[in-house]
Amino acid sequence: MWADYPFLVVIGPATLMLFPQIMAGYTLAYYQVPQLLYKRKYLLFALSLLVSVYVFSVLARLMMVYIIEELYREPPFAKESIPEILTDIKRLIKGYVFKVYSYASAFTVAVLIKERFVNERKQQALIQEKVTSELNFLKAQVHPHFLFNTLNNLYVLTLQKSDKAPETVMKLSQMLDYMLYQCDGDRVPLSKEVALIQNYIELEKLRYGDRLSLRYDQSLDDPERPIAPLLLVPLIENAFKHGASSGVDKSWITIEILLQEGRLTVKVVNGKAVTKPKDDTQYTKGIGLGNMRNQLQLIYPESHRLDIEETSAEFHVLLEIEL
């Protein structure tokens, strides 16, 4: 009767045997391992595996006797009955368990490797999303903090009816343009970050005038080298806030920014008020510096160094980043 189905003759015995092998593979890979073994249902897993080994071995033997041998053996030949197949455990183990479960095991291993790879990719994506969210939160804090300090400077100038107020507004406008529209990405050219710092320094010089002695030096061998935006600003802010405050007898600040062969070095040294309380030091308080520390850990976790040293009259800060 199999002559009526020539396509079965064409596909071959090995292909026909794939049906129980695939069924065993899918059962093992998508049910028994994830739903029983991974969930520590060891007894159910063992019982389920024993039952499935028997069922799929019987199915393979039935296909061999009633389909494959009918197609490919020349009659007449002896054929086992279904009860004989069901009870011939020795033959099932010897001839079909390995044949079925060698494929099922290989299929399961391939599925598990693929799932592990996919899960790792998902985990990495989740970690990246978390880092991005944290950075966005930190940046959202930096902007208003930075703006508050600058507006405070402008407020002082307006109270003094200073002619420097219009120039301050112009520089503030340039700074806001940079912060709001030019540093939305993960990185910006170092030249733009330095330009922001220069504008900030100019604003502070307008505010303090001759009361402040300032030395600013920069040397960049690659101005377009990318850096995380608004990362360096807190160091400069803190230097002005504490090094040029009214409590400092002689206000002075030294700032050096050097980029050489991908290594960025920022040195900031400033005087401090001798009478300042011990528990309110320059680098233990403040939103800006805390954000900078967090961003360094998130963006440059293994490629930065931040050293802060306090003496009786000075603060020394050294920041090095491999960009």
mmCIF file of C-alpha atoms in Angstrom:
data_model
loop_
_atom_site.group_PDB
_atom_site.id
_atom_site.type_symbol
_atom_site.label_atom_id
_atom_site.label_comp_id
_atom_site.label_asym_id
_atom_site.label_seq_id
_atom_site.Cartn_x
_atom_site.Cartn_y
_atom_site.Cartn_z
ATOM 1 C CA MET A 1 0.000 0.000 0.000
ATOM 2 C CA TRP A 2 2.998 2.315 0.499
ATOM 3 C CA ALA A 3 3.362 2.499 -3.283
ATOM 4 C CA ASP A 4 0.444 4.916 -3.133
ATOM 5 C CA TYR A 5 2.701 7.378 -1.195
ATOM 6 C CA PRO A 6 5.874 7.709 -3.296
ATOM 7 C CA PHE A 7 6.998 10.862 -1.450
ATOM 8 C CA LEU A 8 7.583 8.734 1.682
ATOM 9 C CA VAL A 9 9.939 6.525 -0.285
ATOM 10 C CA VAL A 10 11.892 9.543 -1.505
ATOM 11 C CA ILE A 11 12.560 11.197 1.880
ATOM 12 C CA GLY A 12 14.374 8.164 3.317
ATOM 13 C CA PRO A 13 14.425 6.238 6.639
ATOM 14 C CA ALA A 14 16.714 8.692 8.467
ATOM 15 C CA THR A 15 14.380 11.580 7.722
ATOM 16 C CA LEU A 16 11.364 9.647 8.914
ATOM 17 C CA MET A 17 13.194 8.832 12.151
ATOM 18 C CA LEU A 18 13.523 12.569 12.785
ATOM 19 C CA PHE A 19 9.913 12.780 13.943
ATOM 20 C CA PRO A 20 10.391 10.983 17.294
ATOM 21 C CA GLN A 21 13.831 12.573 17.672
ATOM 22 C CA ILE A 22 12.426 16.088 17.225
ATOM 23 C CA MET A 23 9.521 15.408 19.572
ATOM 24 C CA ALA A 24 11.912 14.094 22.230
ATOM 25 C CA GLY A 25 14.223 17.093 21.716
ATOM 26 C CA TYR A 26 11.454 19.663 22.071
ATOM 27 C CA THR A 27 10.049 17.935 25.163
ATOM 28 C CA LEU A 28 13.472 17.853 26.812
ATOM 29 C CA ALA A 29 14.576 21.366 25.814
ATOM 30 C CA TYR A 30 11.356 23.323 26.274
ATOM 31 C CA TYR A 31 9.570 21.500 29.069
ATOM 32 C CA GLN A 32 11.586 19.035 31.131
ATOM 33 C CA VAL A 33 14.773 21.094 31.585
ATOM 34 C CA PRO A 34 13.300 24.613 32.070
ATOM 35 C CA GLN A 35 10.072 23.667 33.841
ATOM 36 C CA LEU A 36 11.303 20.792 35.998
ATOM 37 C CA LEU A 37 15.091 20.636 36.258
ATOM 38 C CA TYR A 38 15.691 24.416 36.525
ATOM 39 C CA LYS A 39 12.900 24.706 39.071
ATOM 40 C CA ARG A 40 14.516 21.949 41.194
ATOM 41 C CA LYS A 41 11.659 19.497 40.716
ATOM 42 C CA TYR A 42 14.178 16.698 40.505
ATOM 43 C CA LEU A 43 11.825 13.767 41.177
ATOM 44 C CA LEU A 44 9.299 14.964 38.590
ATOM 45 C CA PHE A 45 12.134 15.555 36.136
ATOM 46 C CA ALA A 46 13.475 12.016 36.598
ATOM 47 C CA LEU A 47 10.008 10.447 36.277
ATOM 48 C CA SER A 48 9.158 12.602 33.267
ATOM 49 C CA LEU A 49 12.449 11.722 31.598
ATOM 50 C CA LEU A 50 11.943 7.988 32.143
ATOM 51 C CA VAL A 51 8.412 8.145 30.734
ATOM 52 C CA SER A 52 9.477 10.206 27.714
ATOM 53 C CA VAL A 53 12.441 7.917 26.979
ATOM 54 C CA TYR A 54 10.090 4.946 26.928
ATOM 55 C CA VAL A 55 7.346 6.693 24.911
ATOM 56 C CA PHE A 56 9.632 8.117 22.218
ATOM 57 C CA SER A 57 11.647 4.900 21.952
ATOM 58 C CA VAL A 58 8.396 2.982 21.429
ATOM 59 C CA LEU A 59 7.306 5.564 18.856
ATOM 60 C CA ALA A 60 10.610 5.169 17.016
ATOM 61 C CA ARG A 61 10.265 1.379 17.029
ATOM 62 C CA LEU A 62 6.665 1.593 15.783
ATOM 63 C CA MET A 63 7.744 3.848 12.934
ATOM 64 C CA MET A 64 10.548 1.434 12.084
ATOM 65 C CA VAL A 65 8.299 -1.626 12.015
ATOM 66 C CA TYR A 66 5.116 -0.213 10.521
ATOM 67 C CA ILE A 67 6.425 2.505 8.213
ATOM 68 C CA ILE A 68 10.127 2.277 7.410
ATOM 69 C CA GLU A 69 10.363 -1.540 7.073
ATOM 70 C CA GLU A 70 7.111 -1.564 5.078
ATOM 71 C CA LEU A 71 8.673 0.919 2.676
ATOM 72 C CA TYR A 72 12.197 -0.381 2.369
ATOM 73 C CA ARG A 73 12.166 -4.150 3.076
ATOM 74 C CA GLU A 74 11.224 -6.759 0.543
ATOM 75 C CA PRO A 75 8.305 -8.942 1.690
ATOM 76 C CA PRO A 76 7.707 -11.366 3.176
ATOM 77 C CA PHE A 77 9.236 -10.568 6.601
ATOM 78 C CA ALA A 78 8.231 -11.115 10.212
ATOM 79 C CA LYS A 79 6.654 -8.118 11.895
ATOM 80 C CA GLU A 80 6.287 -7.545 15.622
ATOM 81 C CA SER A 81 2.895 -6.819 17.067
ATOM 82 C CA ILE A 82 2.248 -3.654 19.046
ATOM 83 C CA PRO A 83 2.106 -5.506 22.421
ATOM 84 C CA GLU A 84 5.466 -7.117 21.614
ATOM 85 C CA ILE A 85 6.999 -3.732 20.863
ATOM 86 C CA LEU A 86 5.595 -2.237 24.068
ATOM 87 C CA THR A 87 7.013 -5.016 26.248
ATOM 88 C CA ASP A 88 10.411 -5.595 24.597
ATOM 89 C CA ILE A 89 12.262 -3.193 26.933
ATOM 90 C CA LYS A 90 15.683 -4.685 26.205
ATOM 91 C CA ARG A 91 15.375 -4.064 22.476
ATOM 92 C CA LEU A 92 14.036 -0.566 23.029
ATOM 93 C CA ILE A 93 17.011 0.336 25.224
ATOM 94 C CA LYS A 94 19.580 -1.296 22.985
ATOM 95 C CA GLY A 95 18.295 -0.101 19.632
ATOM 96 C CA TYR A 96 16.355 3.156 20.140
ATOM 97 C CA VAL A 97 17.118 5.070 23.341
ATOM 98 C CA PHE A 98 20.534 6.242 22.136
ATOM 99 C CA LYS A 99 19.280 6.774 18.573
ATOM 100 C CA VAL A 100 16.481 9.054 19.742
ATOM 101 C CA TYR A 101 18.149 10.822 22.672
ATOM 102 C CA SER A 102 21.537 11.470 21.106
ATOM 103 C CA TYR A 103 19.735 13.886 18.774
ATOM 104 C CA ALA A 104 17.439 15.144 21.540
ATOM 105 C CA SER A 105 20.413 15.849 23.837
ATOM 106 C CA ALA A 106 22.354 17.663 21.101
ATOM 107 C CA PHE A 107 19.256 19.729 20.278
ATOM 108 C CA THR A 108 18.745 20.573 23.953
ATOM 109 C CA VAL A 109 22.354 21.673 24.398
ATOM 110 C CA ALA A 110 22.072 23.912 21.320
ATOM 111 C CA VAL A 111 18.825 25.450 22.607
ATOM 112 C CA LEU A 112 20.276 26.062 26.073
ATOM 113 C CA ILE A 113 23.413 27.692 24.654
ATOM 114 C CA LYS A 114 21.291 29.935 22.466
ATOM 115 C CA GLU A 115 19.008 30.872 25.381
ATOM 116 C CA ARG A 116 21.991 31.626 27.592
ATOM 117 C CA PHE A 117 23.463 33.861 24.895
ATOM 118 C CA VAL A 118 20.113 35.648 24.454
ATOM 119 C CA ASN A 119 19.722 36.062 28.229
ATOM 120 C CA GLU A 120 23.235 37.474 28.532
ATOM 121 C CA ARG A 121 22.461 39.945 25.757
ATOM 122 C CA LYS A 122 19.261 40.941 27.558
ATOM 123 C CA GLN A 123 21.134 41.279 30.846
ATOM 124 C CA GLN A 124 23.763 43.480 29.218
ATOM 125 C CA ALA A 125 21.005 45.578 27.649
ATOM 126 C CA LEU A 126 19.326 45.970 31.055
ATOM 127 C CA ILE A 127 22.633 46.962 32.656
ATOM 128 C CA GLN A 128 23.239 49.501 29.898
ATOM 129 C CA GLU A 129 19.731 50.897 30.297
ATOM 130 C CA LYS A 130 20.319 51.217 34.040
ATOM 131 C CA VAL A 131 23.624 53.015 33.493
ATOM 132 C CA THR A 132 22.014 55.321 30.923
ATOM 133 C CA SER A 133 19.138 56.091 33.276
ATOM 134 C CA GLU A 134 21.539 56.867 36.121
ATOM 135 C CA LEU A 135 23.620 59.124 33.898
ATOM 136 C CA ASN A 136 20.533 60.944 32.652
ATOM 137 C CA PHE A 137 19.456 61.454 36.253
ATOM 138 C CA LEU A 138 22.880 62.810 37.186
ATOM 139 C CA LYS A 139 22.913 65.150 34.181
ATOM 140 C CA ALA A 140 19.431 66.347 35.087
ATOM 141 C CA GLN A 141 20.833 67.324 38.486
ATOM 142 C CA VAL A 142 23.969 68.951 37.078
ATOM 143 C CA HIS A 143 22.131 71.342 34.780
ATOM 144 C CA PRO A 144 19.986 73.114 37.400
ATOM 145 C CA HIS A 145 22.854 73.033 39.913
ATOM 146 C CA PHE A 146 25.201 74.662 37.425
ATOM 147 C CA LEU A 147 22.536 77.157 36.362
ATOM 148 C CA PHE A 148 21.752 78.061 39.976
ATOM 149 C CA ASN A 149 25.374 78.967 40.707
ATOM 150 C CA THR A 150 25.661 81.049 37.549
ATOM 151 C CA LEU A 151 22.369 82.881 38.146
ATOM 152 C CA ASN A 152 23.522 83.600 41.673
ATOM 153 C CA ASN A 153 26.612 85.291 40.235
ATOM 154 C CA LEU A 154 24.414 87.330 37.886
ATOM 155 C CA TYR A 155 22.167 88.318 40.792
ATOM 156 C CA VAL A 156 25.140 89.709 42.704
ATOM 157 C CA LEU A 157 26.203 91.793 39.692
ATOM 158 C CA THR A 158 22.702 93.202 39.204
ATOM 159 C CA LEU A 159 22.520 94.160 42.881
ATOM 160 C CA GLN A 160 25.798 96.008 42.427
ATOM 161 C CA LYS A 161 24.378 97.636 39.247
ATOM 162 C CA SER A 162 27.545 96.459 37.528
ATOM 163 C CA ASP A 163 28.217 97.235 33.865
ATOM 164 C CA LYS A 164 29.418 93.647 33.622
ATOM 165 C CA ALA A 165 25.878 92.263 33.902
ATOM 166 C CA PRO A 166 25.125 92.358 30.114
ATOM 167 C CA GLU A 167 28.347 90.480 29.367
ATOM 168 C CA THR A 168 27.402 87.953 32.034
ATOM 169 C CA VAL A 169 24.000 87.416 30.399
ATOM 170 C CA MET A 170 25.665 86.829 27.020
ATOM 171 C CA LYS A 171 28.094 84.248 28.396
ATOM 172 C CA LEU A 172 25.314 82.597 30.348
ATOM 173 C CA SER A 173 23.307 82.354 27.122
ATOM 174 C CA GLN A 174 26.235 80.623 25.406
ATOM 175 C CA MET A 175 26.582 78.206 28.285
ATOM 176 C CA LEU A 176 22.890 77.359 28.293
ATOM 177 C CA ASP A 177 22.962 76.787 24.547
ATOM 178 C CA TYR A 178 25.745 74.254 25.056
ATOM 179 C CA MET A 179 24.117 72.505 28.009
ATOM 180 C CA LEU A 180 20.637 72.275 26.494
ATOM 181 C CA TYR A 181 21.354 71.608 22.838
ATOM 182 C CA GLN A 182 24.928 70.415 22.356
ATOM 183 C CA CYS A 183 25.560 67.830 25.072
ATOM 184 C CA ASP A 184 22.569 65.520 24.768
ATOM 185 C CA GLY A 185 24.778 62.652 23.562
ATOM 186 C CA ASP A 186 27.053 60.372 25.533
ATOM 187 C CA ARG A 187 30.184 62.204 24.379
ATOM 188 C CA VAL A 188 31.157 65.681 23.194
ATOM 189 C CA PRO A 189 34.453 66.994 21.809
ATOM 190 C CA LEU A 190 36.811 68.038 24.596
ATOM 191 C CA SER A 191 37.190 71.432 22.920
ATOM 192 C CA LYS A 192 33.516 72.211 23.605
ATOM 193 C CA GLU A 193 33.775 71.133 27.223
ATOM 194 C CA VAL A 194 36.854 73.328 27.650
ATOM 195 C CA ALA A 195 35.038 76.245 25.992
ATOM 196 C CA LEU A 196 32.271 75.868 28.586
ATOM 197 C CA ILE A 197 34.845 75.925 31.373
ATOM 198 C CA GLN A 198 36.464 79.042 29.893
ATOM 199 C CA ASN A 199 33.104 80.808 29.782
ATOM 200 C CA TYR A 200 32.471 79.854 33.389
ATOM 201 C CA ILE A 201 35.889 81.145 34.408
ATOM 202 C CA GLU A 202 35.244 84.422 32.600
ATOM 203 C CA LEU A 203 31.936 84.796 34.449
ATOM 204 C CA GLU A 204 33.644 84.255 37.776
ATOM 205 C CA LYS A 205 36.404 86.726 36.882
ATOM 206 C CA LEU A 206 33.719 89.311 36.125
ATOM 207 C CA ARG A 207 32.191 88.630 39.509
ATOM 208 C CA TYR A 208 35.344 88.776 41.654
ATOM 209 C CA GLY A 209 37.466 91.222 39.662
ATOM 210 C CA ASP A 210 40.758 92.142 41.344
ATOM 211 C CA ARG A 211 39.865 90.239 44.503
ATOM 212 C CA LEU A 212 40.845 86.996 42.776
ATOM 213 C CA SER A 213 44.225 85.874 41.481
ATOM 214 C CA LEU A 214 43.662 83.253 38.770
ATOM 215 C CA ARG A 215 46.017 81.220 36.604
ATOM 216 C CA TYR A 216 44.492 79.062 33.887
ATOM 217 C CA ASP A 217 46.546 76.939 31.493
ATOM 218 C CA GLN A 218 45.453 74.409 28.920
ATOM 219 C CA SER A 219 47.191 72.228 26.332
ATOM 220 C CA LEU A 220 45.238 69.796 24.157
ATOM 221 C CA ASP A 221 47.043 67.688 21.557
ATOM 222 C CA ASP A 222 43.671 66.409 20.268
ATOM 223 C CA PRO A 223 40.879 68.951 20.943
ATOM 224 C CA GLU A 224 38.270 66.720 19.257
ATOM 225 C CA ARG A 225 38.882 63.803 21.620
ATOM 226 C CA PRO A 226 35.430 62.763 22.976
ATOM 227 C CA ILE A 227 34.580 63.094 26.659
ATOM 228 C CA ALA A 228 31.425 62.731 28.749
ATOM 229 C CA PRO A 229 29.696 66.140 28.856
ATOM 230 C CA LEU A 230 29.675 68.342 31.969
ATOM 231 C CA LEU A 231 32.074 66.019 33.742
ATOM 232 C CA LEU A 232 34.789 68.530 34.704
ATOM 233 C CA VAL A 233 32.590 71.455 35.656
ATOM 234 C CA PRO A 234 32.092 70.494 39.352
ATOM 235 C CA LEU A 235 35.846 70.714 40.004
ATOM 236 C CA ILE A 236 35.934 74.253 38.643
ATOM 237 C CA GLU A 237 32.755 75.236 40.485
ATOM 238 C CA ASN A 238 34.077 73.995 43.810
ATOM 239 C CA ALA A 239 37.374 75.804 43.361
ATOM 240 C CA PHE A 240 35.598 79.134 42.861
ATOM 241 C CA LYS A 241 33.001 78.499 45.523
ATOM 242 C CA HIS A 242 35.572 77.757 48.217
ATOM 243 C CA GLY A 243 38.776 79.291 46.884
ATOM 244 C CA ALA A 244 37.281 82.710 46.156
ATOM 245 C CA SER A 245 34.748 82.922 48.959
ATOM 246 C CA SER A 246 34.558 85.878 51.279
ATOM 247 C CA GLY A 247 36.172 83.855 54.054
ATOM 248 C CA VAL A 248 39.454 83.512 52.141
ATOM 249 C CA ASP A 249 41.928 86.303 52.904
ATOM 250 C CA LYS A 250 43.803 86.050 49.607
ATOM 251 C CA SER A 251 41.656 84.450 46.907
ATOM 252 C CA TRP A 252 43.665 82.485 44.374
ATOM 253 C CA ILE A 253 43.006 79.541 42.057
ATOM 254 C CA THR A 254 45.235 77.601 39.683
ATOM 255 C CA ILE A 255 43.662 75.438 36.959
ATOM 256 C CA GLU A 256 45.571 73.268 34.483
ATOM 257 C CA ILE A 257 43.981 71.108 31.779
ATOM 258 C CA LEU A 258 46.302 68.868 29.773
ATOM 259 C CA LEU A 259 45.490 66.255 27.132
ATOM 260 C CA GLN A 260 48.397 64.201 25.869
ATOM 261 C CA GLU A 261 48.117 60.929 23.920
ATOM 262 C CA GLY A 262 44.594 60.278 25.167
ATOM 263 C CA ARG A 263 45.327 60.952 28.839
ATOM 264 C CA LEU A 264 43.437 63.915 30.273
ATOM 265 C CA THR A 265 44.950 65.522 33.357
ATOM 266 C CA VAL A 266 43.110 68.216 35.305
ATOM 267 C CA LYS A 267 44.850 69.918 38.231
ATOM 268 C CA VAL A 268 42.988 72.369 40.421
ATOM 269 C CA VAL A 269 44.586 74.089 43.393
ATOM 270 C CA ASN A 270 42.928 76.795 45.459
ATOM 271 C CA GLY A 271 43.248 78.498 48.805
ATOM 272 C CA LYS A 272 40.732 77.973 51.540
ATOM 273 C CA ALA A 273 39.426 79.793 54.562
ATOM 274 C CA VAL A 274 41.415 78.902 57.660
ATOM 275 C CA THR A 275 38.347 79.277 59.888
ATOM 276 C CA LYS A 276 36.157 76.926 57.821
ATOM 277 C CA PRO A 277 34.559 74.154 59.927
ATOM 278 C CA LYS A 278 36.263 70.788 59.654
ATOM 279 C CA ASP A 279 33.114 68.860 58.776
ATOM 280 C CA ASP A 280 32.210 71.185 55.889
ATOM 281 C CA THR A 281 35.270 70.817 53.684
ATOM 282 C CA GLN A 282 35.255 71.619 50.011
ATOM 283 C CA TYR A 283 35.141 68.053 48.750
ATOM 284 C CA THR A 284 32.824 66.347 51.226
ATOM 285 C CA LYS A 285 29.740 68.458 50.521
ATOM 286 C CA GLY A 286 27.868 69.523 47.424
ATOM 287 C CA ILE A 287 25.690 68.055 44.691
ATOM 288 C CA GLY A 288 28.081 68.762 41.814
ATOM 289 C CA LEU A 289 31.089 66.855 43.078
ATOM 290 C CA GLY A 290 28.967 63.882 44.141
ATOM 291 C CA ASN A 291 27.553 63.702 40.625
ATOM 292 C CA MET A 292 31.055 63.882 39.159
ATOM 293 C CA ARG A 293 32.227 60.958 41.313
ATOM 294 C CA ASN A 294 29.208 58.878 40.287
ATOM 295 C CA GLN A 295 29.649 59.654 36.612
ATOM 296 C CA LEU A 296 33.327 58.725 36.762
ATOM 297 C CA GLN A 297 32.405 55.359 38.260
ATOM 298 C CA LEU A 298 29.745 54.744 35.620
ATOM 299 C CA ILE A 299 31.556 55.998 32.514
ATOM 300 C CA TYR A 300 35.236 55.462 33.304
ATOM 301 C CA PRO A 301 35.153 52.767 36.024
ATOM 302 C CA GLU A 302 38.641 51.362 35.429
ATOM 303 C CA SER A 303 40.280 54.263 33.645
ATOM 304 C CA HIS A 304 40.248 57.239 35.982
ATOM 305 C CA ARG A 305 42.055 58.480 39.062
ATOM 306 C CA LEU A 306 40.830 61.180 41.430
ATOM 307 C CA ASP A 307 43.147 62.390 44.180
ATOM 308 C CA ILE A 308 42.103 65.084 46.650
ATOM 309 C CA GLU A 309 44.518 66.483 49.198
ATOM 310 C CA GLU A 310 43.768 69.089 51.841
ATOM 311 C CA THR A 311 46.335 71.084 53.742
ATOM 312 C CA SER A 312 45.806 73.776 56.351
ATOM 313 C CA ALA A 313 45.535 76.480 53.686
ATOM 314 C CA GLU A 314 44.951 74.763 50.328
ATOM 315 C CA PHE A 315 42.999 72.167 48.394
ATOM 316 C CA HIS A 316 44.780 70.100 45.729
ATOM 317 C CA VAL A 317 42.779 68.069 43.204
ATOM 318 C CA LEU A 318 44.228 65.802 40.522
ATOM 319 C CA LEU A 319 41.953 64.077 38.020
ATOM 320 C CA GLU A 320 43.305 61.737 35.353
ATOM 321 C CA ILE A 321 41.129 60.003 32.746
ATOM 322 C CA GLU A 322 42.051 57.722 29.877
ATOM 323 C CA LEU A 323 39.781 59.033 27.131
#
